[in-house]
mmCIF file of C-alpha atoms and ligand atoms in Angstrom:
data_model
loop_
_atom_site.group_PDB
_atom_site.id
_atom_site.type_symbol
_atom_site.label_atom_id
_atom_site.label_comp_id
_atom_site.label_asym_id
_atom_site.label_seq_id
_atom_site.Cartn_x
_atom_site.Cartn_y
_atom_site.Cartn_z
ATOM 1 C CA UNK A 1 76.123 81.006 91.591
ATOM 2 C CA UNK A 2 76.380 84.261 93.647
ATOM 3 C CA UNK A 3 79.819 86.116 93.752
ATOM 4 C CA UNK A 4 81.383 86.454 97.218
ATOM 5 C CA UNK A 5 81.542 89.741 97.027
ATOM 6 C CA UNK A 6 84.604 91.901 97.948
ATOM 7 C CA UNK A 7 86.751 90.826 100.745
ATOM 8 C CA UNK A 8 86.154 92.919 103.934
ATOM 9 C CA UNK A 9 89.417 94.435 105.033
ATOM 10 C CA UNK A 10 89.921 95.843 108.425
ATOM 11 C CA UNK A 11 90.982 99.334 108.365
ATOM 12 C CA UNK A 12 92.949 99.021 111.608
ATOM 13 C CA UNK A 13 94.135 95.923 113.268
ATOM 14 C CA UNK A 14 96.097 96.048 116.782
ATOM 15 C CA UNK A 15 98.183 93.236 117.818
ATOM 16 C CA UNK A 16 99.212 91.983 121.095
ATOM 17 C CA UNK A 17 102.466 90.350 120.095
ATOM 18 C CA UNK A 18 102.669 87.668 122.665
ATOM 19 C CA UNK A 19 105.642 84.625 122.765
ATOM 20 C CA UNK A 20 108.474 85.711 121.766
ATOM 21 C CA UNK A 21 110.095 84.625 125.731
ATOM 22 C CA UNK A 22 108.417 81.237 124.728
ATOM 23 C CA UNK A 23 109.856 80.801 121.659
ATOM 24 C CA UNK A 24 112.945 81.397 123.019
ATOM 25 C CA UNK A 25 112.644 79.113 125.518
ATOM 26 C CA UNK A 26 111.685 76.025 123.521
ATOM 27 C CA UNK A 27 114.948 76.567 121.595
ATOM 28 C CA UNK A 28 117.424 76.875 124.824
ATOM 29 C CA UNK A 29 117.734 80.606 123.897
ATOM 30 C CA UNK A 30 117.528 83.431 125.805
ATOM 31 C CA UNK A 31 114.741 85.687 126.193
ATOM 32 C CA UNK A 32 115.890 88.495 124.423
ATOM 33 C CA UNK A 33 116.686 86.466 121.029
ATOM 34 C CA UNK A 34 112.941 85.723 121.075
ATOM 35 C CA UNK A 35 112.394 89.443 121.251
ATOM 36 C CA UNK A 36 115.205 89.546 118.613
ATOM 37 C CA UNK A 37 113.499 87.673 116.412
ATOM 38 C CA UNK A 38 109.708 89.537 117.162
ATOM 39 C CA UNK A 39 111.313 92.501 115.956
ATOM 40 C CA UNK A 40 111.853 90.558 112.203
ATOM 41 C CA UNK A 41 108.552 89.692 112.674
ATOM 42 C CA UNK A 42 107.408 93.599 112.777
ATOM 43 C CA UNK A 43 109.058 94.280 109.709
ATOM 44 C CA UNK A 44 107.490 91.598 107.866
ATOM 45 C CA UNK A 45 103.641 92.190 109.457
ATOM 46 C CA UNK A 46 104.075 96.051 108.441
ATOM 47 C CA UNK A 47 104.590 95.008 105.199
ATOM 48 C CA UNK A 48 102.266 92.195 105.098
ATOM 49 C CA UNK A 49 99.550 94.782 106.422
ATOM 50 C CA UNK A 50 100.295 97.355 103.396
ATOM 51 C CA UNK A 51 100.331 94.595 100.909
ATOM 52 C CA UNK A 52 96.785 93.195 102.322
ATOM 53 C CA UNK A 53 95.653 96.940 102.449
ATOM 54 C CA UNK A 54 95.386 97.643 106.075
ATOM 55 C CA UNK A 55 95.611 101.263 106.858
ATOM 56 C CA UNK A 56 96.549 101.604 110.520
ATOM 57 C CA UNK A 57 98.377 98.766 112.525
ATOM 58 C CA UNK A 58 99.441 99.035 115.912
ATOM 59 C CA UNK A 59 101.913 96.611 117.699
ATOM 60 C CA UNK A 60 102.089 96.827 121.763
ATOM 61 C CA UNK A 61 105.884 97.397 121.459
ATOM 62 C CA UNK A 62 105.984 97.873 125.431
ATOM 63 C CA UNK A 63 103.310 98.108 128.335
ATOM 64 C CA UNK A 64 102.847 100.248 131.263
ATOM 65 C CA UNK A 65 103.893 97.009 133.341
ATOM 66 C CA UNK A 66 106.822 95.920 131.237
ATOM 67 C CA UNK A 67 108.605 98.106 133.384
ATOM 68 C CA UNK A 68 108.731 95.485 135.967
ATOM 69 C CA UNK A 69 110.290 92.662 134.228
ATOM 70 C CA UNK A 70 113.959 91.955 134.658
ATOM 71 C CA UNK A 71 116.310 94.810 134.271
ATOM 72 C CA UNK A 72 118.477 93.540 131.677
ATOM 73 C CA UNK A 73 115.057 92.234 129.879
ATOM 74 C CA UNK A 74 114.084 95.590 130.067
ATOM 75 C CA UNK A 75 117.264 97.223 129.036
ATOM 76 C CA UNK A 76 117.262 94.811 125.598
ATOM 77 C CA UNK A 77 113.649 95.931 124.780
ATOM 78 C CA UNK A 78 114.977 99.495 124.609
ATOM 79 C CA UNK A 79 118.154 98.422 122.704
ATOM 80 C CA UNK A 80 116.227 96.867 119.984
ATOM 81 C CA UNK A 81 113.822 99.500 120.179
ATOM 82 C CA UNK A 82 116.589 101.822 119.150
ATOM 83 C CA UNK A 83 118.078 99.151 116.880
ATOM 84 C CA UNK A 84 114.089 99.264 115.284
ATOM 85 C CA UNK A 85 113.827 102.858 114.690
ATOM 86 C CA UNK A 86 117.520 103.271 113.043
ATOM 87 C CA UNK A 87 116.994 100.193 110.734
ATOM 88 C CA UNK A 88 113.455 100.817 109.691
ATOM 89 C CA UNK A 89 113.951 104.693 108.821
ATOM 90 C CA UNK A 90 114.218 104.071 104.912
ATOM 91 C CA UNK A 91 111.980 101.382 104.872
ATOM 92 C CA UNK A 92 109.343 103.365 105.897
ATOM 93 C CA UNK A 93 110.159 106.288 103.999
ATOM 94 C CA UNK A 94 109.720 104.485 101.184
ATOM 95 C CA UNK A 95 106.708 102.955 101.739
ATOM 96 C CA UNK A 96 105.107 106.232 102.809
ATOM 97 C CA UNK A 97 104.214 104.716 106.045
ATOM 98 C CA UNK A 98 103.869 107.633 108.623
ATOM 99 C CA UNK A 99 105.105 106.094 112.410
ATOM 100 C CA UNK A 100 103.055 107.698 115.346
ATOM 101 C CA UNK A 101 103.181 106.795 119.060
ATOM 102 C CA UNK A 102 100.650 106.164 121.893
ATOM 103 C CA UNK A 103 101.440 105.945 125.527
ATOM 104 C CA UNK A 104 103.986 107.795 128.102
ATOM 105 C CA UNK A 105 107.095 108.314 125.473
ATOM 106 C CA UNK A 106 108.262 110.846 127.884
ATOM 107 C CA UNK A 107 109.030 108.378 130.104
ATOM 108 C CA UNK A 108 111.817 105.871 128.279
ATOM 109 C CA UNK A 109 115.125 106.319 128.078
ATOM 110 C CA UNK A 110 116.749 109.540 125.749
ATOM 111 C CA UNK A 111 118.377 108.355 122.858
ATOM 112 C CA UNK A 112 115.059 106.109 122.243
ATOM 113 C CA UNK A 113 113.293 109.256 122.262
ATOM 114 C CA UNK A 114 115.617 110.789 120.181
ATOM 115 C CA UNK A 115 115.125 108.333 117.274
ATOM 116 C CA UNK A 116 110.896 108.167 117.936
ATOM 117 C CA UNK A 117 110.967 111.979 117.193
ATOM 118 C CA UNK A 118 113.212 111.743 114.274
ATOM 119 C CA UNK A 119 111.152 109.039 112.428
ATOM 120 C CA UNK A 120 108.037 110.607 113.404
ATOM 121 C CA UNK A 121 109.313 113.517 111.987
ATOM 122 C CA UNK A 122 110.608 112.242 108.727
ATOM 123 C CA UNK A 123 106.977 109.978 108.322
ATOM 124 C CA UNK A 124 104.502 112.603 109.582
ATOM 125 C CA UNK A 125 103.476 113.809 105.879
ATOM 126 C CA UNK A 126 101.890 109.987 104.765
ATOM 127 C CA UNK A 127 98.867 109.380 104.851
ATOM 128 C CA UNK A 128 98.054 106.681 103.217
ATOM 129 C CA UNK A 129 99.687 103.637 105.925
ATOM 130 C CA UNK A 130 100.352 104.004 109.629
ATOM 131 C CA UNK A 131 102.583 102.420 112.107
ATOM 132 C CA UNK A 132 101.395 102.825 115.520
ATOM 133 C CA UNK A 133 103.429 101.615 118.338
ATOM 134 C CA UNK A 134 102.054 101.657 121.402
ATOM 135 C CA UNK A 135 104.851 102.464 124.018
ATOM 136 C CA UNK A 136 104.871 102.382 127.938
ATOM 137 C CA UNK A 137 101.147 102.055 127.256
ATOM 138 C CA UNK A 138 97.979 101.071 129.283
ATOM 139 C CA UNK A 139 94.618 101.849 128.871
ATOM 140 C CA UNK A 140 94.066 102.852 132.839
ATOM 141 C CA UNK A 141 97.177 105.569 132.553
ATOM 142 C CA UNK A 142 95.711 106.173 128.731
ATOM 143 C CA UNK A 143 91.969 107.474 130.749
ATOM 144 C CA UNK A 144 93.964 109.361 133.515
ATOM 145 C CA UNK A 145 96.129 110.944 131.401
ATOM 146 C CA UNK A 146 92.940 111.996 129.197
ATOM 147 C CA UNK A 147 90.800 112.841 132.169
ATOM 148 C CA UNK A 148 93.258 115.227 133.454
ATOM 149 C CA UNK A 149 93.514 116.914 130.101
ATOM 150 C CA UNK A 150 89.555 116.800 129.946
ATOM 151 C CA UNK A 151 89.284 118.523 133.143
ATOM 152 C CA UNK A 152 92.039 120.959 132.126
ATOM 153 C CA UNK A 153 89.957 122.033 129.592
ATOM 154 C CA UNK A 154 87.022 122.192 131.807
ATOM 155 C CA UNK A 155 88.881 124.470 133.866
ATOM 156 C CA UNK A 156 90.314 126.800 131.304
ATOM 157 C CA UNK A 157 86.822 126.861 129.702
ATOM 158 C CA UNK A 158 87.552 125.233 126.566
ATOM 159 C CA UNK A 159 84.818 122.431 127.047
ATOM 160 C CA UNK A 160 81.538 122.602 129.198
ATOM 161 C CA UNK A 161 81.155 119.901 131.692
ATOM 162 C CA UNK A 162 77.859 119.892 130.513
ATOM 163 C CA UNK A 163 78.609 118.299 127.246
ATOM 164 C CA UNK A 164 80.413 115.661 128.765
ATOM 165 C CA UNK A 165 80.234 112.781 126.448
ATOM 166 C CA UNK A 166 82.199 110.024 124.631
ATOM 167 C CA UNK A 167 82.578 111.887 121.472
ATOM 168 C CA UNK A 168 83.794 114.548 123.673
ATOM 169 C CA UNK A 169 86.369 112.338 126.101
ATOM 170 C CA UNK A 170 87.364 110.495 123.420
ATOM 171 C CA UNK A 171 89.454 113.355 121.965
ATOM 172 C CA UNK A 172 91.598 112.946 125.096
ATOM 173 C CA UNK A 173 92.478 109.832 124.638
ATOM 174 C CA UNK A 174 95.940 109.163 122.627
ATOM 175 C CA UNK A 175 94.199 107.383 119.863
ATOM 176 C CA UNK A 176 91.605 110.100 119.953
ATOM 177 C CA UNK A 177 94.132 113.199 120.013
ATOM 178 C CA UNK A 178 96.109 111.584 116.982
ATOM 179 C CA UNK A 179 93.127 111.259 114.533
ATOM 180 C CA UNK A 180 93.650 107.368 114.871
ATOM 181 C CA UNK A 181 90.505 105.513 114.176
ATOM 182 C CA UNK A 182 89.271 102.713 116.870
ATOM 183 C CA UNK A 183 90.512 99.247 115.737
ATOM 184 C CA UNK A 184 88.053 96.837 113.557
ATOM 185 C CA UNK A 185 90.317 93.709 114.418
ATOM 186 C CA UNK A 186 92.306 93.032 117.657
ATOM 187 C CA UNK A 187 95.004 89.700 117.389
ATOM 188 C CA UNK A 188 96.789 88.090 120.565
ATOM 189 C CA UNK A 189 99.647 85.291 119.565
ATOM 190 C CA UNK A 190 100.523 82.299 121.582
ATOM 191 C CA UNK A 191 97.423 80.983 122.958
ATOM 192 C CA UNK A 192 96.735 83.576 125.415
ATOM 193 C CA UNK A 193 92.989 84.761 125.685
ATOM 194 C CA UNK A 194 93.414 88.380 127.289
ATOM 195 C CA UNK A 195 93.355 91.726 126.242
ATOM 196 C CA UNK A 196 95.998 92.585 129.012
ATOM 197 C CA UNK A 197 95.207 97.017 129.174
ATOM 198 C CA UNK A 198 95.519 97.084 125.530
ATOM 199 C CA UNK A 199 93.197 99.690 123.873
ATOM 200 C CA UNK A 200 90.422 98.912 126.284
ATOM 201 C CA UNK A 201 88.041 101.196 125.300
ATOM 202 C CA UNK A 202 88.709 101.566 121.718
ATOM 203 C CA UNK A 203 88.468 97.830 121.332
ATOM 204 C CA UNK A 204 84.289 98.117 122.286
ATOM 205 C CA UNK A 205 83.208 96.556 119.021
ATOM 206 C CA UNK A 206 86.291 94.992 117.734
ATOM 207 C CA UNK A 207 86.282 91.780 116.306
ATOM 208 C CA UNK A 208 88.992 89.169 118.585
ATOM 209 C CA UNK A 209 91.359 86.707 116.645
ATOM 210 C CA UNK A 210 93.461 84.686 119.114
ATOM 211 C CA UNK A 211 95.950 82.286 117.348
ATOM 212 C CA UNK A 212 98.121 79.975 119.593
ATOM 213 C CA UNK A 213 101.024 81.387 116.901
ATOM 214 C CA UNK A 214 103.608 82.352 118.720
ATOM 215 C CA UNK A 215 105.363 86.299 117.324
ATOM 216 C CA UNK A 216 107.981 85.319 115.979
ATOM 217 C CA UNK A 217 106.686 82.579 113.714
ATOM 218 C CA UNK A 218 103.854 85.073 112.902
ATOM 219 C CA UNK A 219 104.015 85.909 109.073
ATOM 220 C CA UNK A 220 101.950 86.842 106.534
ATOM 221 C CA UNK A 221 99.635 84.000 106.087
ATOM 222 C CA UNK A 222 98.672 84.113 109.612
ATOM 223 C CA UNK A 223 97.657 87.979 109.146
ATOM 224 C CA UNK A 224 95.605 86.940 106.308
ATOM 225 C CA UNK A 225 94.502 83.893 108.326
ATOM 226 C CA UNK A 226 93.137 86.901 110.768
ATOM 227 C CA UNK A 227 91.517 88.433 108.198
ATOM 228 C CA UNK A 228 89.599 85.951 106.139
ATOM 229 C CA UNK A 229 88.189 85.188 110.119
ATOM 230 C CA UNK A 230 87.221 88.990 110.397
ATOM 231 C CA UNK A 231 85.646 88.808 106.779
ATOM 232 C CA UNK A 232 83.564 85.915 107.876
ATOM 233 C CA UNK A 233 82.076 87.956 111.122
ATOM 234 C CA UNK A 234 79.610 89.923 111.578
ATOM 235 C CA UNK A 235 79.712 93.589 113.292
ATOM 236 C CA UNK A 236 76.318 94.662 114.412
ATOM 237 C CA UNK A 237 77.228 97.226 117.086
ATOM 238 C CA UNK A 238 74.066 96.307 119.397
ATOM 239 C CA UNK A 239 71.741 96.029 116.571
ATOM 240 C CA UNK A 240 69.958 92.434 115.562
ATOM 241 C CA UNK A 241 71.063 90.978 112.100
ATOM 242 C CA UNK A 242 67.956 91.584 110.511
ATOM 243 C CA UNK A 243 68.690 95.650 111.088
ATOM 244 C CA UNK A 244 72.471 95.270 109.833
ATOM 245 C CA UNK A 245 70.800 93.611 106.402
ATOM 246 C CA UNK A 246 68.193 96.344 105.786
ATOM 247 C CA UNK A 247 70.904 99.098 105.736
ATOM 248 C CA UNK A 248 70.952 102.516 107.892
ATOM 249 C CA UNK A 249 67.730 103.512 109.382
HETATM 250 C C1 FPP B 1 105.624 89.526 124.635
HETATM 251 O O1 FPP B 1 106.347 88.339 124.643
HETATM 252 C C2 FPP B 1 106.366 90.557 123.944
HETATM 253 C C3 FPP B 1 106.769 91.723 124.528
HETATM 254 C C4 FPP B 1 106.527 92.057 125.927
HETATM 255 C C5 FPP B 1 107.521 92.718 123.787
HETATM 256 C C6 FPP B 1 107.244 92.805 122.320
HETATM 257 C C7 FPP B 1 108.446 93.365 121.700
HETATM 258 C C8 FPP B 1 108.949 93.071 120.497
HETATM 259 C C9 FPP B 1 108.295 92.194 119.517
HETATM 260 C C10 FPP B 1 110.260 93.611 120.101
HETATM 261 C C11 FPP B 1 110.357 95.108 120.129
HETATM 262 C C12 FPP B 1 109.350 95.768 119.289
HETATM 263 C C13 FPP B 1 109.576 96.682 118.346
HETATM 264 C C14 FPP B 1 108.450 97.355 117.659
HETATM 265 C C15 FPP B 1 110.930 97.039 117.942
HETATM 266 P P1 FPP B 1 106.719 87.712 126.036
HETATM 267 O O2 FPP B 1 108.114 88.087 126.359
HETATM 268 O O3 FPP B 1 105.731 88.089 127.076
HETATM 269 O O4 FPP B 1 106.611 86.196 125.713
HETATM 270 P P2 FPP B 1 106.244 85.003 126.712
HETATM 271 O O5 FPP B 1 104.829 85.259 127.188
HETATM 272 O O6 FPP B 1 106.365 83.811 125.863
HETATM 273 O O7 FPP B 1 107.265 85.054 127.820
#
């Protein structure tokens, strides 16, 4: 009998942490205890991800739109944001997991700010595990934001418009500027079938788990769950499954 062979493990997985308002809701809560409870949820996925060896994970913490939801919705999102960053400090320190950010941070409030730049600060050395949490993000402002900076550099003659490329753009784009690789694995909780602006183009060839879990009952066997399903497909990045077999040209 043939081995299975070594488990494939996604280097980066990006989650759309969807439910937590339903969860709530189905208990006669309010909204913001679901996201209370989504943030316990992190915690336990970052370590989950380390333990299962995944090197990058990113969480959409907050989208460009999020803005629009109810004030005091929005005003609890940036409490426990806060409340995040203050708690999780050692924790991360001592897992050597290094926190970046992707997205407008310039935009939310201070003292949010304030703690992002300390704990990216105090992480920035690791290398090993990264937290990425993607913050007043969208794709669409994520390619204007790089193809202003693209055609800054045009201007000022540090890139030829000539060589204009993907390799090239890429580099503009947050994921691109931070060395962060593109995701191998993208998971949505509770049900919902949409990538919803998240990481649109650096999701081209990643592998989709949707699980009707909703985030705050997501735990480690339901990461795992994700990543037996990735170990099971097969990437062939436009080529025909007889190529992938043979090996590189
Ligand atoms: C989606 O659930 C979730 C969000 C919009 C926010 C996610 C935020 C957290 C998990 C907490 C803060 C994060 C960190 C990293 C501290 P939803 O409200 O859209 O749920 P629903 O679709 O059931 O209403």
């Amino acid at each position: 009998m043939s081995s299975p062979g070594p488990a494939k493990i996604p280097q980066h997985v990006a989650i759309i942490m969807d439910g937590n308002g339903r969860w709530a809701k189905a208990r006669g809560l309010p909204r913001l205890e679901g996201h209370r409870r989504g943030v316990e949820t992190v915690r336990t996925v970052v370590d989950a991800a380390r333990e299962i060896g995944i090197r990058y994970i990113t969480l959409y913490a907050f989208s460009a739109e999020n803005w629009k939801r109810p004030a005091d919705e929005v005003s609890g999102l940036m409490g426990l944001l806060d409340y995040f960053l203050k708690r999780e400090l050692d924790n991360l320190i001592k897992n050597r997991v290094r926190l970046l950010t992707i997205g407008r941070a310039e935009a939310l409030p201070a003292n949010v700010q304030r703690e992002l730049n300390r704990v990216i600060e105090a992480t920035k050395d690791f290398q090993e595990w990264t937290l990425v949490l993607a913050l007043n993000y969208g794709s669409r402002t994520e390619v204007a934001d790089a193809a202003r900076a693209y055609a800054a550099a045009v201007q000022a003659g540090a890139e030829k418009l000539a060589d204009a490329s993907w390799e090239n753009f890429n580099r503009y784009l947050y994921t691109g500027a931070a060395g962060i690789p593109e995701p191998d694995l993208l998971i949505r909780t509770s049900g919902e079938q949409r990538v919803s602006n998240f990481l649109l183009l650096q999701c081209a060839y990643a592998e989709m788990v949707f699980t009707s879990v909703l985030w705050p009952d997501f735990g480690k066997a339901d990461l795992q769950a994700a990543v037996d399903e990735y170990g099971r497909r097969e990437r062939r990045y436009g080529l025909t499954t007889e190529q992938i077999k043979s090996g590189p040209a």
